[in-house]
XYZ file of C-alpha atoms in Angstrom:
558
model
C 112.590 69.441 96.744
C 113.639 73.066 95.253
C 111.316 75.823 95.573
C 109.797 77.310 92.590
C 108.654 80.378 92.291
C 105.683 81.668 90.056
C 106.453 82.137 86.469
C 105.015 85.761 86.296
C 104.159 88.117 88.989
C 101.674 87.352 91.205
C 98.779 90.108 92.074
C 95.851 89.662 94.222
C 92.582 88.627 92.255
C 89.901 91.497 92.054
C 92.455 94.331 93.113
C 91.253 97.160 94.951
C 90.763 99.672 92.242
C 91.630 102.655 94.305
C 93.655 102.215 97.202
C 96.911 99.518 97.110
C 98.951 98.012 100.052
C 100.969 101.195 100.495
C 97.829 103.525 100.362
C 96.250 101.387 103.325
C 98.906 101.343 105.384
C 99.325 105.393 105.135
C 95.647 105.250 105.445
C 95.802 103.607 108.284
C 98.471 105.761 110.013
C 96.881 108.512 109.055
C 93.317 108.014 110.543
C 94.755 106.946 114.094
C 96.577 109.796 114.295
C 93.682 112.318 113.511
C 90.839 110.324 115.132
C 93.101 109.015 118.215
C 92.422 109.920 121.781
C 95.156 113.127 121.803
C 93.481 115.524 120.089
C 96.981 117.392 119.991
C 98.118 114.766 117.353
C 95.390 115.964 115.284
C 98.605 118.353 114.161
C 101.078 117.514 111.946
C 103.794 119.821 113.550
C 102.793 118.671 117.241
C 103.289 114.668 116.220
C 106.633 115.446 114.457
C 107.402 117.860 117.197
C 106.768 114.440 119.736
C 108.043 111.931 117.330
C 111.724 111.368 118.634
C 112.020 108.666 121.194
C 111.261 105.381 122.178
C 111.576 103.074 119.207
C 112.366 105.946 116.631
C 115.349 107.751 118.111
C 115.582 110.733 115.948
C 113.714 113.386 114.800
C 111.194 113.305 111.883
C 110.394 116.388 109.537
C 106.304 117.049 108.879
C 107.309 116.195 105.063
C 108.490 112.822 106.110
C 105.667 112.372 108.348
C 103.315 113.332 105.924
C 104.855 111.361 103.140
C 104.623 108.239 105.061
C 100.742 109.160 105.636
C 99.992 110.065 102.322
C 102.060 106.815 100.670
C 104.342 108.654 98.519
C 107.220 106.808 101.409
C 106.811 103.452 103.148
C 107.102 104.051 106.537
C 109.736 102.041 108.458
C 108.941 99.295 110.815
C 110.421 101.509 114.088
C 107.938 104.456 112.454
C 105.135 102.008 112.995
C 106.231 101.108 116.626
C 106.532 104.998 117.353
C 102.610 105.428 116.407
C 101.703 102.879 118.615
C 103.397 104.692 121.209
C 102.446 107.753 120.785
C 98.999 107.437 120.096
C 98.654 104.471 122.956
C 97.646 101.892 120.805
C 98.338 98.118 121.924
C 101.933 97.359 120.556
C 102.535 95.681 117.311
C 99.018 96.626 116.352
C 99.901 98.684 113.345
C 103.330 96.910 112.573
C 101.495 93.557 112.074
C 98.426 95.016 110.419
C 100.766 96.538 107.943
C 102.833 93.096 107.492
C 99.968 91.510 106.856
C 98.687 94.062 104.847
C 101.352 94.160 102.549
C 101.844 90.695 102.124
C 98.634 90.010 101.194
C 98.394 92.526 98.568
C 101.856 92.858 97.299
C 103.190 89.056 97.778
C 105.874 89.766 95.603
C 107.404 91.847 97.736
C 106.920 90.085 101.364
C 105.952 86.416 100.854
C 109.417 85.571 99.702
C 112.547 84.882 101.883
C 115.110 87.508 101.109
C 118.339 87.381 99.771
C 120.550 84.699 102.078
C 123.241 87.126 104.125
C 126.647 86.597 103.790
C 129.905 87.073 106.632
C 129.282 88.866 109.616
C 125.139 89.702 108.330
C 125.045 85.329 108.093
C 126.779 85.239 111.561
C 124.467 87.529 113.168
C 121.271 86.137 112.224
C 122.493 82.290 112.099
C 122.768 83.584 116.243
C 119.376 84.905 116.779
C 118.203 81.951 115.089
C 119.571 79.285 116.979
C 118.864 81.086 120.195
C 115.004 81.484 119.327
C 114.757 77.915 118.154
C 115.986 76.773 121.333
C 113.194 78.625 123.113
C 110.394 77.780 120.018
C 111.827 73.910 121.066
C 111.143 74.135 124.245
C 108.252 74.744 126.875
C 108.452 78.249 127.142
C 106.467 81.216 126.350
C 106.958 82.113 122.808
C 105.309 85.548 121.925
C 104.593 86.838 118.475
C 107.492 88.715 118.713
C 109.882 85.853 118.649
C 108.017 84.000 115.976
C 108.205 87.143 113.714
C 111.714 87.533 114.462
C 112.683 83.746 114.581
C 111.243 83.273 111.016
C 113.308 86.436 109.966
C 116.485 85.195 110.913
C 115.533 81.512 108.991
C 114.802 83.756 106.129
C 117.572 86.010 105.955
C 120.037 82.779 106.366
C 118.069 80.965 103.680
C 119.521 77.982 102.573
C 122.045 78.052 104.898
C 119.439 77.007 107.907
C 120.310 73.309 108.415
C 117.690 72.261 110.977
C 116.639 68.756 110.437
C 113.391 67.654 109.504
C 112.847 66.758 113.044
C 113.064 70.213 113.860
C 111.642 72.364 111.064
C 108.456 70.268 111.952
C 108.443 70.834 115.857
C 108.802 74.836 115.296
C 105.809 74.371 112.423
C 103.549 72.560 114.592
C 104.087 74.436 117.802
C 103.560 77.354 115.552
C 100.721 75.839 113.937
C 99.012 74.774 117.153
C 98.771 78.644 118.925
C 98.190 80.350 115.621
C 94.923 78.218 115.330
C 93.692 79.388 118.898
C 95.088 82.714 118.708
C 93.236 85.878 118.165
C 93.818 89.694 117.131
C 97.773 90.584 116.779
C 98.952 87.563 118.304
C 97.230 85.622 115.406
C 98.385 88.087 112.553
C 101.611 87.546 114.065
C 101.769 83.701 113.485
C 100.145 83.625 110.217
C 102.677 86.021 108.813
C 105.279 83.674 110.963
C 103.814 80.292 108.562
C 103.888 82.330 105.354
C 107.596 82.692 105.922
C 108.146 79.106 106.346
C 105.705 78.025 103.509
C 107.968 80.406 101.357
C 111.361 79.041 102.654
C 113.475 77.187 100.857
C 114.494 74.706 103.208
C 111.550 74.782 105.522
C 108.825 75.152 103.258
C 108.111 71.268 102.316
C 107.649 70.466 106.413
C 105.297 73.040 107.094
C 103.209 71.845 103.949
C 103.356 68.741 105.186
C 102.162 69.855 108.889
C 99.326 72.095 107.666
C 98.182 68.791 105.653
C 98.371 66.532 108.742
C 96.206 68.839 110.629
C 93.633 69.331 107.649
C 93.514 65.663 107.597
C 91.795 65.739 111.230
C 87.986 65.773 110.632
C 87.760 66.883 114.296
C 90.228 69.743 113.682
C 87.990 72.884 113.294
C 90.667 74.860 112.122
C 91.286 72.984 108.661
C 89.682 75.786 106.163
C 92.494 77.798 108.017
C 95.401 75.891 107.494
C 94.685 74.660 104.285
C 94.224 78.544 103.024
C 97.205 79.305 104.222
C 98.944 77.270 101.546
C 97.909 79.561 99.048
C 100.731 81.945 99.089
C 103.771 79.238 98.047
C 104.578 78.593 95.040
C 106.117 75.103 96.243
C 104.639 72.297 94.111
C 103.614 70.172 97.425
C 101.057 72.611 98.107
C 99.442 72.981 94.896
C 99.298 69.055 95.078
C 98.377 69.030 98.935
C 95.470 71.561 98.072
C 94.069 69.433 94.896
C 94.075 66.214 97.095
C 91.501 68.101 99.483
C 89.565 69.844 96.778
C 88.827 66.349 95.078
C 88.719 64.066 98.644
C 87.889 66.494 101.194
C 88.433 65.159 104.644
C 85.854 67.554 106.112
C 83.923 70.360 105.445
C 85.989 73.100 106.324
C 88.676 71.628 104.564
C 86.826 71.763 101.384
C 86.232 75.549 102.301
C 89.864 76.091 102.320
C 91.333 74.126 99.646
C 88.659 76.460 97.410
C 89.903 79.758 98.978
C 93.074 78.586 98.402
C 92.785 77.557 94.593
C 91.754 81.320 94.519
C 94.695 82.489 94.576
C 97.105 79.747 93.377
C 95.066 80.053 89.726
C 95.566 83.560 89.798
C 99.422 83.001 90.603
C 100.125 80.635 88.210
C 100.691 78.236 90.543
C 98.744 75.084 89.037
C 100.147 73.090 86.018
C 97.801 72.350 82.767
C 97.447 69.139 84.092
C 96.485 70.283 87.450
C 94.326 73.369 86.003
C 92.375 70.706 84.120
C 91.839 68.639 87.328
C 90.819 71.425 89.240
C 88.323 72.560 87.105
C 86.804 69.355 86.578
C 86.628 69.250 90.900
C 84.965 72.864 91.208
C 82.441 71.817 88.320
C 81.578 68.827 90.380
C 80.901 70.536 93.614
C 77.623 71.209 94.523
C 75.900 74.542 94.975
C 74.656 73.055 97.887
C 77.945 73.716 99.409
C 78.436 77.511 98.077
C 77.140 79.622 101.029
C 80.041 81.678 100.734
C 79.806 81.664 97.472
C 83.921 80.560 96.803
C 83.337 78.336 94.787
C 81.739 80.664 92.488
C 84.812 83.076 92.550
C 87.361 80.101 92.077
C 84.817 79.184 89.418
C 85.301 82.807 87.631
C 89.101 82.630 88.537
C 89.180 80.087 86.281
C 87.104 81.544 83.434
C 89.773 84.065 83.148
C 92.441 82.078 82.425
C 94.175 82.520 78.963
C 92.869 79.890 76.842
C 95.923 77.693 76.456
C 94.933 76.976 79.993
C 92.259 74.435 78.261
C 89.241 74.174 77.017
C 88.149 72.863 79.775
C 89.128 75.435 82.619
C 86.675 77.826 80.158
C 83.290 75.985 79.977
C 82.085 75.537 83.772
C 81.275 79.311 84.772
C 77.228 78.916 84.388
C 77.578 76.025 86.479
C 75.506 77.673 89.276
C 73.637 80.942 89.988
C 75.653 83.615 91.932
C 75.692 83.156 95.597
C 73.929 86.616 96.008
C 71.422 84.795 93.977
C 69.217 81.647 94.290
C 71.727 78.671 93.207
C 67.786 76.562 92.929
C 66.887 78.375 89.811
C 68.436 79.317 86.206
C 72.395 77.479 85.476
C 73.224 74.619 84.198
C 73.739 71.769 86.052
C 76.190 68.828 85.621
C 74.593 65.657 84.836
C 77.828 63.104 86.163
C 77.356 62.627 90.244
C 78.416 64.809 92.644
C 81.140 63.921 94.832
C 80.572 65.625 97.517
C 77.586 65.561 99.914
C 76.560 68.801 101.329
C 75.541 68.880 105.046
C 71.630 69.237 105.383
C 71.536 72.672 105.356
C 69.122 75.976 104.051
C 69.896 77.355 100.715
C 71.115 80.935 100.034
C 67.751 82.619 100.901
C 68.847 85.081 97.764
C 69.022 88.516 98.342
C 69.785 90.779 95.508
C 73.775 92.241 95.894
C 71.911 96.135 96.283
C 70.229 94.464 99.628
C 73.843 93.817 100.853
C 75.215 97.195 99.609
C 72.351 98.857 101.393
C 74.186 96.953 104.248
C 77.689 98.388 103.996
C 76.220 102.062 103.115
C 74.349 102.452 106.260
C 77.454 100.776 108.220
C 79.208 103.145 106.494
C 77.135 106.533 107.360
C 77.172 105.511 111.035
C 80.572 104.985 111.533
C 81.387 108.505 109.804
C 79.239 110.140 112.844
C 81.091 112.353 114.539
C 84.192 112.843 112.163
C 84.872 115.455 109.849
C 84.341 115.032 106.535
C 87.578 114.582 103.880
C 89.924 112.843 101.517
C 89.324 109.967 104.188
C 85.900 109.703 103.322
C 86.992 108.108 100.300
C 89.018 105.215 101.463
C 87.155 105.381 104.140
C 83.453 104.186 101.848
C 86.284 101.663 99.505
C 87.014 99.165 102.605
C 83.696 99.360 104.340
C 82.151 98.214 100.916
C 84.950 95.839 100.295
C 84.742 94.541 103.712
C 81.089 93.295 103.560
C 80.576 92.683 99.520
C 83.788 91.946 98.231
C 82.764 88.402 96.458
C 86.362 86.460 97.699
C 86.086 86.167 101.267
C 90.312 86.617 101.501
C 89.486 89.670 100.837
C 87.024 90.781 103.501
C 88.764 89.017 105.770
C 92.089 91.383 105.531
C 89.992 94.562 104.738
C 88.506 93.548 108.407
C 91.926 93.384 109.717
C 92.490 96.353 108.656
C 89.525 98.375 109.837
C 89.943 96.324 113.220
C 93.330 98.408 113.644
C 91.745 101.702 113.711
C 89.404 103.917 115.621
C 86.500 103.135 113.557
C 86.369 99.917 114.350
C 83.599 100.449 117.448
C 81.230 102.069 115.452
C 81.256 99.636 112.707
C 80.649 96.786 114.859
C 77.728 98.733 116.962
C 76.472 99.520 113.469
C 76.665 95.626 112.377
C 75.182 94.136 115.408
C 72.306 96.972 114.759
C 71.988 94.729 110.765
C 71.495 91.971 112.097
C 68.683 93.045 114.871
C 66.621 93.267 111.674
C 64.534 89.361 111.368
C 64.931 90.464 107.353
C 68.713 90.943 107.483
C 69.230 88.044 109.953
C 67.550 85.730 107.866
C 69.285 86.596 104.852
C 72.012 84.455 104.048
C 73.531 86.738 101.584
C 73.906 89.638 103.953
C 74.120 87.920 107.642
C 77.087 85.705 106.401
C 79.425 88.553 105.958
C 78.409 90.676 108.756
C 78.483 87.443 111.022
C 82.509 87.696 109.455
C 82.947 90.810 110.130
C 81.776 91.325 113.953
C 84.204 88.102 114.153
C 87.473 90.608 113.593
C 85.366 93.435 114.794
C 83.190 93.074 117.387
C 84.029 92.699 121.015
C 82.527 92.289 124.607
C 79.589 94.520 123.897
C 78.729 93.139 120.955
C 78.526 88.826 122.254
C 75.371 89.236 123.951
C 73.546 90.276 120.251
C 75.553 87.268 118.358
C 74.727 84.735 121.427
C 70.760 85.462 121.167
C 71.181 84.920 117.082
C 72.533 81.492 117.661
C 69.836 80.752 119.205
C 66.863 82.092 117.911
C 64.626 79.800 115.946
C 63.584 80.210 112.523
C 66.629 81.150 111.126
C 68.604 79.052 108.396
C 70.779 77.207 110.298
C 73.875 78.391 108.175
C 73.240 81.594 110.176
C 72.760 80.222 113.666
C 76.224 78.009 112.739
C 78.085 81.443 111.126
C 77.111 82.931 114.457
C 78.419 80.198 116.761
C 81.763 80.373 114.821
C 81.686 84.080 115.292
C 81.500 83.228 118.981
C 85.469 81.471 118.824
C 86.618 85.001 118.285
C 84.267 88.020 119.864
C 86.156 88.276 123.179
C 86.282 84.897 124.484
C 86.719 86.041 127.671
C 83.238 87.028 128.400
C 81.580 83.778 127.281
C 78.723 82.735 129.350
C 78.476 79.537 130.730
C 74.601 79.651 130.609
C 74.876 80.425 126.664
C 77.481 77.599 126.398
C 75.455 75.213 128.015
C 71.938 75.971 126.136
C 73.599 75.687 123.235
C 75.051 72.889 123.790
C 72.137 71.371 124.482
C 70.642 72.889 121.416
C 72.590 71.339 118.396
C 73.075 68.181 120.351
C 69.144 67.702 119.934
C 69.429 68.648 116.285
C 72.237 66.262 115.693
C 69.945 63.415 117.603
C 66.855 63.625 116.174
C 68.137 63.652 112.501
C 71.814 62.673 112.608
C 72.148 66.466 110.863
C 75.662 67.265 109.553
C 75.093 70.829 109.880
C 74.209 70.360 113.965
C 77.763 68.533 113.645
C 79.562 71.347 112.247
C 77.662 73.766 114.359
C 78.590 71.748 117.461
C 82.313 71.252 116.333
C 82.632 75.358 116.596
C 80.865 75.356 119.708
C 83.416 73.063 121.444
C 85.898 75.529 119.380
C 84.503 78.758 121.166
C 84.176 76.741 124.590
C 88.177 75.919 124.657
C 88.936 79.810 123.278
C 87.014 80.373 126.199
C 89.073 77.699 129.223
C 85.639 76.461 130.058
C 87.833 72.719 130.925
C 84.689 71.318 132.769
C 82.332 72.309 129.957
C 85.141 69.846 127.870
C 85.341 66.932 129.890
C 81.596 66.897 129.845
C 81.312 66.725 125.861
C 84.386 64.398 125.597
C 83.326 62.247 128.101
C 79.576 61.726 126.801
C 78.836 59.466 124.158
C 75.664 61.664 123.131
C 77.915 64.141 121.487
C 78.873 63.379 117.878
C 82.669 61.717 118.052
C 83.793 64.485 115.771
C 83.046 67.129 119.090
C 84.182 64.461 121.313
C 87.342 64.626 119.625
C 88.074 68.300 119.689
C 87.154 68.424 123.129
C 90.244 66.083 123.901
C 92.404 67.947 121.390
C 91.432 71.218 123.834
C 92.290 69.137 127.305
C 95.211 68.200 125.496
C 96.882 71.243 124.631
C 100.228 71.815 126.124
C 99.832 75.029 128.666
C 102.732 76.556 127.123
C 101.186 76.524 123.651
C 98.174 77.784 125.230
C 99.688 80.657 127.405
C 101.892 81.813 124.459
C 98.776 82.114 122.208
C 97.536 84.833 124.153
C 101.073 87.149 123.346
């Protein structure tokens, strides 16, 4: 099937006002170079005066250096590598920040497969390609490295890459499989790896067609991932793919995904009328029940922007429900026809007003400036930490993270979280403990799993909290997770999910098992596959764990 592209040019939905892709990536260069651990890189002259070397072989001026910082230049790829290098950062931390960075912000630009080469260019990357499928095809360690440059080299061949089916859907689901259990760079890696493929024009239909096959899983707690991924192709399968699981969700977290994917797709133009008119008739029957991230309320206002020859109908459903930040029990209108969809037994938004969450960000904001002098940084600086917690699409927060995760603040904003969430008030606040439960998942680390471990298990709290915490758990350095936690927990939901057969203690559970095989804790799995007590949904991802290839598992980690 030909790829299409989207008729006009696509922009993210609610842009940044102040700072663009190219602004945060200079930001970003900038602030780990004045707030890294030299202080003699504090100067201008003294970095440029290092520069040469390593991955950048010649010299740099202070004007190009501080054109690259200030984003009047976009600073090359081996610029990038030459920061980390200099300023000792783990490598291909600000290179893959940036990719992503860019390509979620200015699609246009990164999302689509280049130009096909021609003569020796084709020759040269047809070679690089065939020698990294060979090793993506077989049981070796593929890094991040080789996926980014694997994915390239399809790219810059184009149409002329003639791998067979067969084979465009072994690389997908190999990549597919580690970029679901992969963390940090090595995740932002793959992901950026799939949005070349979803964007090919030869590949693009398989990986669809893999990212559907593992949304279709009900065990598979990584559906809302891989069905959000498909909202940055234009290719008609997906738009289709994504409908089918917004109006017959095969889980949960697939119904999470296929709405933060019709996010974007509406505002690309990547829906028909037809399907426009079917997609608004699925978000108006969707419960509010369901809304604790409140996405379907931003699809919902996606869609009251279109222009009207969109349809009448695409226009009339944006008072369907209160805000999320709000109480979804009181004021709206309600459809009278019968939902489709039956919410897990869960708490309702508790509904704090948006200044309680803003209150949040500022004083996350005031502690992480501690210690750093005051300037033009400020600024950007007070944009992402307030986009990063109250940004209403949570795309969005989840790439402003990202990007505050790649630089020197990112300690004291997870200290400053964890510190939120000691309040009961905050904690049991669904409107502000949902997003800083997202953000201590890219932020926190070690130090912070012992505070997010107690909140899954304290009582008293909605249990969309406890369950947001437990999914944090997959992510805050797996590493260090404690058997004894893993086990009360454990022990926990499966109680919950025996006394009342609760949906929400099966979703809870299903992230547990999720954390537990981040974490190689194999005897922890056998247990829950191997007894019938657990829901079968658990039981099943416990096998999927066992069954993971070492290879896939081992290359995850790079």
């Amino acid at each position: 099937m030909a790829h299409t592209t989207p008729q006009s040019p696509p922009r993210p939905p609610f842009p940044p006002a102040a700072v663009g892709a190219r602004g945060r990536v200079a930001w970003l260069l900038r602030v780990n170079r004045l707030l890294g651990s030299d202080g003699r890189y504090a100067s201008l002259p003294s970095f440029a005066g290092a520069f040469s070397g390593g991955s950048y072989d010649h010299a740099v001026s202070v004007s190009a250096l501080s054109r690259w910082e200030t984003g009047q230049v976009p600073a090359p790829a081996a610029a990038l590598s030459r920061y980390e290098e200099l300023l000792g950062l783990p490598r291909d931390l600000l290179l893959t920040t940036a990719r992503t960075t860019l390509r979620y912000l200015a699609p246009s630009a990164l999302s689509q497969p280049p130009l096909p080469r021609t003569g020796k260019g084709l020759d040269a990357a047809a070679d690089r390609a065939q020698e990294l499928l060979e090793l993506a095809l077989s049981r070796d360690l593929m890094r991040g490295e080789d996926w980014a440059q694997l994915t390239e080299a399809l790219c810059e061949i184009g149409r002329f890459a003639l791998l067979t089916g067969s084979a465009w859907t072994q690389i997908t689901e190999r990549l597919v499989a580690e970029m679901v259990i992969a963390d940090d760079v090595p995740w932002m890696a793959r992901f950026e790896a799939l949005n070349r493929l979803l964007n090919h024009p030869r590949g693009a239909q398989h990986a669809i067609a893999v990212c559907a096959s593992m949304a279709r899983d009900g065990s598979n707690y990584a559906a809302t991932e891989v069905v959000c991924a498909l909202d940055n192709t234009a290719h008609p399968d997906a738009a289709a793919r994504v409908l089918a699981e917004l109006s017959r969700p095969n889980s949960q977290r697939a119904l999470e995904g296929a709405v933060m994917a019709c996010i974007r797709k509406v505002e690309y133009g990547h829906f028909t009328a037809h399907q426009l008119r079917r997609l608004a008739h699925a978000v108006h029957d969707i419960g509010p029940e369901w809304d604790l991230f409140g996405q379907v309320q931003a699809l919902s206002g996606a869609l009251h922007e279109l222009p009207a020859e969109a349809g009448p109908v695409c226009r009339s459903h944006r008072g369907s429900y209160a805000s999320p930040l709000g109480d979804p029990r009181v004021g709206g209108h309600r459809s009278d026809r019968p939902r489709t969809h039956r919410p897990p037994a869960a708490a309702l938004p508790a509904g704090a007003p948006p200044t309680e969450l803003a209150g949040v960000a500022r004083r996350v904001l005031r502690h992480a400036r501690r210690g750093t002098e005051p300037d033009h940084t400020d600024a950007t600086l007070a944009l992402l930490v307030t986009e990063m917690f109250c940004h209403p699409v949570f795309d969005v927060r989840l790439h402003t993270s990202l990007l505050l995760a790649a630089t020197p603040y990112r300690r004291a904003l997870a200290d400053a979280a964890v510190a939120e969430l000691a309040s009961p008030r905050i904690a049991a606040t669904l409107s502000c403990a949902l997003p800083v439960l997202g953000v201590l998942r890219i932020i926190g680390d070690a130090g912070h799993r012992g505070s997010v471990e107690r909140l899954a298990l304290t009582s008293g709290l909605p249990r969309a909290t406890a369950s947001a915490a437990v999914h944090s758990l997959g992510h805050i350095d797996t590493d260090q997770g404690d058997d004894v936690f893993f086990t009360r927990a454990l022990a926990h939901y499966t109680r919950q999910w025996a006394q009342r057969r609760d949906p929400a203690a099966a979703t809870t559970l299903n992230g547990l098992v999720y954390a537990i095989g981040r974490a190689g804790r194999t005897e922890l799995l056998r247990d829950i596959r191997d007894r019938s007590e657990y829901p079968l949904a658990a039981r099943q991802a416990a096998a999927w764990w066992l069954n993971l290839a070492g290879h896939t598992q081992a290359s995850s980690l790079t």
